[in-house]
Coordinates of C-alpha atoms in Angstrom, one line a residue:
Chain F
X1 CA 117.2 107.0 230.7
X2 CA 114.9 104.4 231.0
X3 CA 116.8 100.9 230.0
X4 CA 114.6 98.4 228.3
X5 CA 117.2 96.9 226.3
X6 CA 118.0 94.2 228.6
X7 CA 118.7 91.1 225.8
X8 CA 121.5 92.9 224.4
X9 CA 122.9 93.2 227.9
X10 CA 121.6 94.3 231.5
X11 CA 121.8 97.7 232.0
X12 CA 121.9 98.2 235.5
X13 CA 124.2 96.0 237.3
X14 CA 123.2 94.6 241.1
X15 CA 125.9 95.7 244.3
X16 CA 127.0 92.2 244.4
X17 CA 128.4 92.4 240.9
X18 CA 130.1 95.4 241.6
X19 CA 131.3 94.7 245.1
X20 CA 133.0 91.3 243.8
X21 CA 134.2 93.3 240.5
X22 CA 136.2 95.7 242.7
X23 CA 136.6 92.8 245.2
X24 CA 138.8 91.4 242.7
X25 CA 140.8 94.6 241.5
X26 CA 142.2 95.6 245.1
X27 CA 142.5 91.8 246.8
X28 CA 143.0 89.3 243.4
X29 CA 146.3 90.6 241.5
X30 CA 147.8 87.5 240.0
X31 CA 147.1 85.4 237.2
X32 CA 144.6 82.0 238.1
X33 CA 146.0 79.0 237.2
X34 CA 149.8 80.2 236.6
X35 CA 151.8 80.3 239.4
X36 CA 152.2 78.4 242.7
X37 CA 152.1 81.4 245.0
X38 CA 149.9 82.3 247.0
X39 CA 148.1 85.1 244.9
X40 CA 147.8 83.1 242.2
X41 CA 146.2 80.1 244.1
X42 CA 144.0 82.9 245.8
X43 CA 142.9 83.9 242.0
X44 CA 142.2 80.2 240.9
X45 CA 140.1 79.8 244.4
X46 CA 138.3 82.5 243.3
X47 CA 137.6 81.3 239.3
X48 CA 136.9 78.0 240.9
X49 CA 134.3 79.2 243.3
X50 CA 132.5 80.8 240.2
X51 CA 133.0 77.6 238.4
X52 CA 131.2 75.9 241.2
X53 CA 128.4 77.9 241.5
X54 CA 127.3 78.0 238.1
X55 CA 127.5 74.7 238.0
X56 CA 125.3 74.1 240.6
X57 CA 122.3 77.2 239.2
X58 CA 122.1 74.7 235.5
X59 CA 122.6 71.3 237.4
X60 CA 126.2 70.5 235.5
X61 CA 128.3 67.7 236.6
X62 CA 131.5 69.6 238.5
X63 CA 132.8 72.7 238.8
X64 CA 135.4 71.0 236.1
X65 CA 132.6 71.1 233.5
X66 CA 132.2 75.0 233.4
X67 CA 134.6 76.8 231.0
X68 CA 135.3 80.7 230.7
X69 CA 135.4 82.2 227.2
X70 CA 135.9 85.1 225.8
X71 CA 131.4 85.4 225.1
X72 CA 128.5 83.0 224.7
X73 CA 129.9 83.6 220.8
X74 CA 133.1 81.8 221.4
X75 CA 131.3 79.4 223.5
X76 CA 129.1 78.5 220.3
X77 CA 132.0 78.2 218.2
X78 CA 133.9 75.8 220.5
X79 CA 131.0 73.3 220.8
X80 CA 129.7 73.4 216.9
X81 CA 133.7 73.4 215.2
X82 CA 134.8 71.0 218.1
X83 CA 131.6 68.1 217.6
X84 CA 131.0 68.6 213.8
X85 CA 133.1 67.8 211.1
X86 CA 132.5 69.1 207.4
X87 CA 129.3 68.3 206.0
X88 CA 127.9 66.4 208.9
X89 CA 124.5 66.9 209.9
X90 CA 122.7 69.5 212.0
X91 CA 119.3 70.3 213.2
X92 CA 118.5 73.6 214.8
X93 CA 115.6 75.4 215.4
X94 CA 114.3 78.3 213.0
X95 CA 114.8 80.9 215.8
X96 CA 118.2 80.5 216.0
X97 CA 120.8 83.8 216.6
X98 CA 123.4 84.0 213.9
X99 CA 126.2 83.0 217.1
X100 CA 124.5 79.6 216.2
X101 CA 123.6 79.9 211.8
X102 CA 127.1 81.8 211.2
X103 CA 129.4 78.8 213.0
X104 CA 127.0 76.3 211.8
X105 CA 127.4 77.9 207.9
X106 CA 131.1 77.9 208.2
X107 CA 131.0 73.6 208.6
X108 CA 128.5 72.6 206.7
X109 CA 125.1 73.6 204.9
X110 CA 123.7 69.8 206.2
X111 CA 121.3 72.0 208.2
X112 CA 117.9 70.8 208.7
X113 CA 115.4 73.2 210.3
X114 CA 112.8 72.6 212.5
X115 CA 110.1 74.6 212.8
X116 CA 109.1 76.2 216.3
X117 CA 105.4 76.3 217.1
X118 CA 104.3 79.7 219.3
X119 CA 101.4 77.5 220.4
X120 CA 102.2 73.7 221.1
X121 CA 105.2 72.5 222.4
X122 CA 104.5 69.4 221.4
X123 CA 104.4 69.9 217.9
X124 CA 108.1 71.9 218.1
X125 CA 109.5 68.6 219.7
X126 CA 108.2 66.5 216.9
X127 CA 109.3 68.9 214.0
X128 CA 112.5 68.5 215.8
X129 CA 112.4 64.3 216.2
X130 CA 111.1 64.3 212.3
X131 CA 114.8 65.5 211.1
X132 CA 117.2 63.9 213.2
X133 CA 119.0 61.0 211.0
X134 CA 121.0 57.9 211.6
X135 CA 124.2 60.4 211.2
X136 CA 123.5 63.7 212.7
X137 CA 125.8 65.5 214.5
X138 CA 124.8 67.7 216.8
X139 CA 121.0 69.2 217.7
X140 CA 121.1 72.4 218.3
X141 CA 118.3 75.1 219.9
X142 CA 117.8 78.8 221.2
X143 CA 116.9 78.6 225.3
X144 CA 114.8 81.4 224.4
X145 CA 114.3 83.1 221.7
X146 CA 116.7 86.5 221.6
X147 CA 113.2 88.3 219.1
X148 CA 110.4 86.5 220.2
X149 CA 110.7 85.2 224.0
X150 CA 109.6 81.6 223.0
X151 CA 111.2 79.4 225.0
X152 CA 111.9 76.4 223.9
X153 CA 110.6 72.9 225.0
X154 CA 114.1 71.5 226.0
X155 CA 113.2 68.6 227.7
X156 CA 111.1 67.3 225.4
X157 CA 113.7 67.5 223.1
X158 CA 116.7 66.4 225.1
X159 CA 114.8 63.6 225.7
X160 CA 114.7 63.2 221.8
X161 CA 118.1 63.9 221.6
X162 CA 118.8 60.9 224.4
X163 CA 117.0 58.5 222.8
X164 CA 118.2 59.1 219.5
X165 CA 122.0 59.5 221.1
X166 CA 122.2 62.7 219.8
X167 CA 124.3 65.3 221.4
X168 CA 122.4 68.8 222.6
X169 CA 123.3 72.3 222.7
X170 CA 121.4 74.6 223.9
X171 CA 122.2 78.4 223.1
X172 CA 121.4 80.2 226.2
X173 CA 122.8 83.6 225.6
X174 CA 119.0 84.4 226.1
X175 CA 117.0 82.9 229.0
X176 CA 120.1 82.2 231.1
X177 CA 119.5 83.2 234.4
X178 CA 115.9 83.8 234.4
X179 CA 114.1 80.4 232.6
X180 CA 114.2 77.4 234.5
X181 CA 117.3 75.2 232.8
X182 CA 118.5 72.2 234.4
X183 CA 120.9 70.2 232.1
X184 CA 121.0 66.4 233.7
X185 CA 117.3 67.1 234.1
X186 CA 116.8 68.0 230.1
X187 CA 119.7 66.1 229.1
X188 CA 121.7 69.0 227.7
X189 CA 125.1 68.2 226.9
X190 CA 126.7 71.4 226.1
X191 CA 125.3 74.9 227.6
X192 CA 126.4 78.6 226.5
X193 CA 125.9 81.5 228.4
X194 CA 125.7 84.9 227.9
X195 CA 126.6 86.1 232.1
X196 CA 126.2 89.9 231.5
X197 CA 123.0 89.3 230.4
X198 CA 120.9 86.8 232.9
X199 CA 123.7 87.9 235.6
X200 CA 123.7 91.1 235.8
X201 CA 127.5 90.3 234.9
X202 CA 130.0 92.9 233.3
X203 CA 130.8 92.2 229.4
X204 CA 133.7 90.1 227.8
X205 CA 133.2 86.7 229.6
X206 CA 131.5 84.0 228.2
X207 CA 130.1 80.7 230.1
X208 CA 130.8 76.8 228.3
X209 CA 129.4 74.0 230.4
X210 CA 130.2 70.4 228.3
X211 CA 129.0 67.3 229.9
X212 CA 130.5 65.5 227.2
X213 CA 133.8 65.5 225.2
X214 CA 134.8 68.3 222.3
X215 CA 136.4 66.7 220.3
X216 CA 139.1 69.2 219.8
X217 CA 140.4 72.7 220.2
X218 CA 139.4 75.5 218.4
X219 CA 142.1 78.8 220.0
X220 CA 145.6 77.4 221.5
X221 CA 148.0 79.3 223.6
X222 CA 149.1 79.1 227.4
X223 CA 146.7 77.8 230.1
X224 CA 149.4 77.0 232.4
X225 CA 149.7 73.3 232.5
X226 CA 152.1 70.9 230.4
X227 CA 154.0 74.0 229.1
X228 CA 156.7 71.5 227.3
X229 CA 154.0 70.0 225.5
X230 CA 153.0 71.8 222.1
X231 CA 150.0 69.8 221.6
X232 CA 147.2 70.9 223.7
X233 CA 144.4 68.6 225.0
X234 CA 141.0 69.3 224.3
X235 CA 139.9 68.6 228.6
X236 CA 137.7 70.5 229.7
X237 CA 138.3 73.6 231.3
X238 CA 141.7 74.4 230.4
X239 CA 141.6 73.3 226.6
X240 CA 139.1 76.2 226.3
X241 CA 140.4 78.9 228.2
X242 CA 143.9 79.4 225.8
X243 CA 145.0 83.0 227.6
X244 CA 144.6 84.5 230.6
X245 CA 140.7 84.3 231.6
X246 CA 138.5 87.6 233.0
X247 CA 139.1 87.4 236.8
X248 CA 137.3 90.5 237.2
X249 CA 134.7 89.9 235.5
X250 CA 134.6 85.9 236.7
X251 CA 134.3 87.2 239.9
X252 CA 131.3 89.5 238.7
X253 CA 129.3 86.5 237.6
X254 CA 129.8 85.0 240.7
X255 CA 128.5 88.3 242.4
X256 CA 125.7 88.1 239.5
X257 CA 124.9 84.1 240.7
X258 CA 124.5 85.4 244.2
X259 CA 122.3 87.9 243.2
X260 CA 119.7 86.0 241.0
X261 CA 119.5 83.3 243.5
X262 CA 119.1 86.1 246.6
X263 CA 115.9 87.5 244.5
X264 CA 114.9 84.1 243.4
X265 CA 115.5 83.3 239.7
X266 CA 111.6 82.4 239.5
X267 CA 110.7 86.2 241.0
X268 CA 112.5 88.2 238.7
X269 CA 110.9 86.3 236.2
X270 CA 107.4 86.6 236.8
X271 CA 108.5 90.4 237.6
X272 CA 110.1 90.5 234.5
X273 CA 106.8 88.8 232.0
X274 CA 104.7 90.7 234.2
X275 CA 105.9 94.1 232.5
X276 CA 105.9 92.6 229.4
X277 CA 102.6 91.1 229.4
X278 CA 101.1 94.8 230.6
X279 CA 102.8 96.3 227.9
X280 CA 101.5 93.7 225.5
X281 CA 98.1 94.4 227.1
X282 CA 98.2 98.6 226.7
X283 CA 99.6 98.0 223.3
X284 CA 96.8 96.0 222.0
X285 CA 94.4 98.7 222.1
X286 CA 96.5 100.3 220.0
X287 CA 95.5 99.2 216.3
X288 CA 98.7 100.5 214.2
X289 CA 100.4 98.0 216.8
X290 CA 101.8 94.5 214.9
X291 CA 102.6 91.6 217.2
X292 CA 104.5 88.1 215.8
X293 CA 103.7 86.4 219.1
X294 CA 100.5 85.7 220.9
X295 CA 100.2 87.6 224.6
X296 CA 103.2 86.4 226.6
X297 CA 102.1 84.0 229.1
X298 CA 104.3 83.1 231.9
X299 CA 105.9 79.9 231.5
X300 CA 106.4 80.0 227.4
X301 CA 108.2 83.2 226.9
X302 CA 111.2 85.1 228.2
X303 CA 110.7 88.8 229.1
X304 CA 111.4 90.3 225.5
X305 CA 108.6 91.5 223.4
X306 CA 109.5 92.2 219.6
X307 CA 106.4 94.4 218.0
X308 CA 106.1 97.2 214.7
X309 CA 104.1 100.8 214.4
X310 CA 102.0 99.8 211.0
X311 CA 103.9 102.2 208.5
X312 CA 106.7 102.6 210.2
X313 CA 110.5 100.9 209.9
X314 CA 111.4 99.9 213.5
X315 CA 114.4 102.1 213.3
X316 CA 112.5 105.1 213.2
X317 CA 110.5 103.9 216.1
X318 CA 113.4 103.3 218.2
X319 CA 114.9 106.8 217.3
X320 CA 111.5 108.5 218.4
X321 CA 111.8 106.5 221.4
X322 CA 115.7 107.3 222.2
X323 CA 114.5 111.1 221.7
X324 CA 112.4 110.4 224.7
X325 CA 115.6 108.8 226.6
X326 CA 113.8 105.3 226.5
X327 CA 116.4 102.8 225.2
X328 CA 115.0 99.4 222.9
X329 CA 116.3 97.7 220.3
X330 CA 115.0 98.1 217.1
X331 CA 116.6 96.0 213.6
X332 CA 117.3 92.2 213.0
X333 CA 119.0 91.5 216.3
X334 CA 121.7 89.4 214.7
X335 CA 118.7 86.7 213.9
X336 CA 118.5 86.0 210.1
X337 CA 116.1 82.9 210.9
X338 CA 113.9 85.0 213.0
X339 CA 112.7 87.5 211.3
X340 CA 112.7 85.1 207.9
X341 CA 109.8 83.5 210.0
X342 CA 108.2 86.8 211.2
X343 CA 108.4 88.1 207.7
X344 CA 110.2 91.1 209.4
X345 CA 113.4 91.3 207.0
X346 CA 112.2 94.2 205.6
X347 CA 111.3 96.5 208.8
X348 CA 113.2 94.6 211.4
X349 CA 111.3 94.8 214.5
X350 CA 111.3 97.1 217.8
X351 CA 112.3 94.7 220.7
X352 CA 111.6 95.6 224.1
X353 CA 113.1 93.5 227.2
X354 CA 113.4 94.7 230.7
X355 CA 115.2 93.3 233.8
X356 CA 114.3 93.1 237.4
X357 CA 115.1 96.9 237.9
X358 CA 112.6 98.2 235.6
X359 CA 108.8 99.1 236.8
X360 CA 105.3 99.8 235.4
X361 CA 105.3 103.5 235.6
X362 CA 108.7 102.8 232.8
X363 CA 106.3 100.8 231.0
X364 CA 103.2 102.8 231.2
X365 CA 105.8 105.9 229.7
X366 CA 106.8 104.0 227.1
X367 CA 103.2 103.1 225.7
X368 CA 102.1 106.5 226.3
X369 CA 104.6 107.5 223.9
X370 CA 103.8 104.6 221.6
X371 CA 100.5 105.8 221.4
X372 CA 102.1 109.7 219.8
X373 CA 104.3 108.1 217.3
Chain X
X1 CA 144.4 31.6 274.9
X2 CA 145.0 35.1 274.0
X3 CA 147.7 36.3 275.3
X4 CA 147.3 39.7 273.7
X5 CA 146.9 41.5 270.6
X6 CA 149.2 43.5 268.2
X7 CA 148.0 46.4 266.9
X8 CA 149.6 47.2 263.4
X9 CA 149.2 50.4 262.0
X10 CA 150.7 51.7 258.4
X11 CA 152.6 55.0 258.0
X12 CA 152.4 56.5 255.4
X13 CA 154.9 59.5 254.2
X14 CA 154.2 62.5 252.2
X15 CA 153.0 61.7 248.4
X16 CA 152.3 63.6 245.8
X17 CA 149.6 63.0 242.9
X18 CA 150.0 65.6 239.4
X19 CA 146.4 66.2 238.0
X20 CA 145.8 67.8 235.1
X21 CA 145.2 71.6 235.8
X22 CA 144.2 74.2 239.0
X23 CA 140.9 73.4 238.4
X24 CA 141.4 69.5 238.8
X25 CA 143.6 70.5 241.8
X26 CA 141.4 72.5 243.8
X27 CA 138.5 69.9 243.4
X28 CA 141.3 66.8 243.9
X29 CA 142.4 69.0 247.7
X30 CA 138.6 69.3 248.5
X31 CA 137.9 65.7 247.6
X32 CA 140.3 64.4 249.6
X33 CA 139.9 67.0 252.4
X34 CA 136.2 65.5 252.4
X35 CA 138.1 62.1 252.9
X36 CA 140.1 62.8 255.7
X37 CA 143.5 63.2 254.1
X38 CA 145.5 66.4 254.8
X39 CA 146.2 67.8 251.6
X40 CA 147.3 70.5 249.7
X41 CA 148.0 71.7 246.2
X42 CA 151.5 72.7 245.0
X43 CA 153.2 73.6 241.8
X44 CA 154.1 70.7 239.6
X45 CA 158.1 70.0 240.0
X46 CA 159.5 71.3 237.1
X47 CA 161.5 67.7 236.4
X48 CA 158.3 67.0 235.1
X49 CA 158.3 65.8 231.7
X50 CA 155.3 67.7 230.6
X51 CA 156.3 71.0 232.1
X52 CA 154.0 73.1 234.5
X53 CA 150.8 72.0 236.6
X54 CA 149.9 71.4 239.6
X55 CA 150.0 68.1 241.7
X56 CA 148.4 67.6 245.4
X57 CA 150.9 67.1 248.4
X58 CA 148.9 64.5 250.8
X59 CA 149.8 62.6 253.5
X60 CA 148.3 58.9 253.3
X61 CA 147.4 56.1 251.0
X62 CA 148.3 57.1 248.1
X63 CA 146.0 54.0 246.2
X64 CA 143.0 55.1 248.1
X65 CA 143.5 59.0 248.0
X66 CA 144.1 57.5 243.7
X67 CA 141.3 56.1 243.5
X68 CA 138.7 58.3 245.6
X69 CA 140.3 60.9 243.0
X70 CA 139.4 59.1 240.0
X71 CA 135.8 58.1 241.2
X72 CA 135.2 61.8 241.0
X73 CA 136.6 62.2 237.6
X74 CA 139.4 64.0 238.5
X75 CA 142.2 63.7 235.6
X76 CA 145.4 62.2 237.4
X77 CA 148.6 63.1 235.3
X78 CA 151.0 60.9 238.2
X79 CA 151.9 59.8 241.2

């Protein structure tokens, strides 16, 4: 099988994920956060060390900052139902994932969008700065997009967002892990990750880093401190993580952490567009080929590459491919707004993304059989 | 004339600080650690009003190791 369906979730996973994974299993049996024994302090060292290190990668305040959740979806909801109230004001961008539009549609429809420029980064800030009002609530953007690969200019607009006094979250299910993302240095004040995507992580945890207050809780339940109280405080982490958290797979982000910073989050990136931008190259001699998105250059998209075979619906072109054993994703990838802006609602599009463990002979395969369909 | 000098020196007995989860604790032991203080993190006692947590068992000032906590925003539940 060749994997190239890598924004949905990495499909080969690094030996310091899985060494820390079955770390975990055979040395970590009690519950983090629970007990005052010493196997439950060992598993709340352990959380806490994963805290600290992904605080560190996105330049958060504390290891206190970084929350577990059940995904990046949860994360999403946490931040947008715990800021907004009904009918304030929202702005996002119109490349937004439905983890973002769906939340957003369930508070208010106060939604102003602002429209993302492939070409000037300059102009997406502005579109941005032209909506925010005297009461809006919360900006919100994609880190990269999960159909295109644009990335997003976020400090140029977290510096919008700080002057207006605006509080930013940035949605980076996508691009987490491999873009450059530095929250005091783009002034992001509430970060969602996606680890076993970027990290290399297994599935099931999310990541919420908050520099600033939620103003409430969104799921309740134990989390191991003031049990006698039935009101539970909104601090950050423990008003997030109602229910025991993922050790396992905690401690497999924090093999994932290790793994992208060993490699160098910069080289698997330029590995990473490098494949993309070769199979954006081969493809364009190919004229039943449609792109959305100029050539990928390296510093503006993420390594995902969304593309149609003229005549063809992208689920068809996906099945040819799967016949072949090569795995992409083809559809509307959960993004509504997206593919409104591509004009792709009625085809969807065939999205290919590959991580640091694909090469160019996978590549080259895959456009050789492109070129038979 | 000096005749000599009298060296005072304070001595402090075993405190304890509640903070407001494990996370807060193992940041609180490390902070302090950093510090100087001998420290380390305990279940809450369960005559606690709130119920359970964890607090950090220190030996030292308890004002400075309070307030060395709180300049790193560490949540302090009690002393």
């Amino acid at each position: 099988m060749i994997y190239l369906d890598n924004a949905a979730t990495s499909g080969v996973k690094p030996k310091e994920v899985k060494n820390r994974v079955i770390y975990s299993l055979d040395n970590l049996c009690a519950n983090p956060g629970r007990g005052g024994h010493k196997a439950s302090l060992a598993a709340a060292e352990a959380v806490y060390e994963v805290r600290d290190k992904l605080s560190s990668f996105f330049g958060a305040g504390g290891a206190e900052k970084v929350a577990f959740t059940a995904n990046c979806t949860h994360a999403l909801n946490f931040v947008i139902k715990g800021v907004l109230k009904a009918g304030d004001h929202a702005v996002v961008s119109d490349l937004e994932h439905n983890a973002v539009m769906r939340p957003l549609k369930a508070v208010t429809d106060n939604v102003s969008v602002a429209e993302v420029s492939f070409f000037d980064d300059d102009k997406t800030a502005e579109s941005f700065k032209s909506l925010i009002k005297d009461d809006t609530g919360l900006v919100i953007c994609t880190a990269a997009s999960n159909v295109t690969g644009k990335i997003l200019p976020l400090k140029k607009i977290g510096r919008i967002c700080k002057e207006k006094g605006v509080p930013f979250l940035v949605d980076a299910a996508q691009g987490g892990g491999v873009i450059p993302i530095d929250m005091k240095e783009m002034n992001i004040d509430y970060l969602c990750l996606a680890p076993h995507k970027g990290f290399y992580a297994p599935m099931s945890t999310g990541v919420l880093i908050a520099e600033k207050s939620i103003g409430k809780t969104l799921i309740e339940g134990g989390n191991g401190t003031d049990s006698l109280s039935l009101i539970q405080s909104a601090v950050m982490p423990g008003g997030f993580e109602s229910g025991t958290v993922g050790l396992p797979t905690i401690c497999g982000i924090g093999g994932g952490v290790d793994f992208v910073n060993r490699r160098g989050r910069k080289n698997i990136y330029d590995h990473e567009t490098s494949l993309i931008s070769r199979l954006y190259d081969r493809l364009s001699s190919l004229e039943k080929v449609i792109f959305y998105t100029p050539r990928p250059e390296n510093g503006s998209f993420a390594p995902v590459l969304s593309f149609n075979v003229s005549g063809k619906n992208s689920e068809e072109v996906a099945a040819t491919l799967d016949r072949r054993n090569i795995a992409v994703r083809a559809g509307f990838h959960c993004a509504k707004s997206a593919h409104e802006k591509l004009k792709t609602t009625d085809v969807g599009a065939v999205r290919v993304s590959p991580s640091i463990f694909n090469g160019i002979n996978e590549i080259d395969y895959l456009y050789e059989i492109i070129k038979k369909i | 004339m000096i005749l000599g000098s009298v060296k005072t020196e304070l001595i402090f007995l075993e405190n304890k600080i509640s903070v407001g989860s494990v996370t807060y604790a193992i940041k609180g032991r490390d902070v302090l650690r950093n510090n100087g203080f001998k420290v380390n993190i305990e279940r809450k006692p369960s005559k606690s009003l709130s119920g359970c947590g964890y607090a950090l068992k220190f030996v030292g000032d308890p004002d400075k190791a309070k307030a060395i906590l709180q300049s790193h925003g560490i949540k302090i539940k009690d002393i």
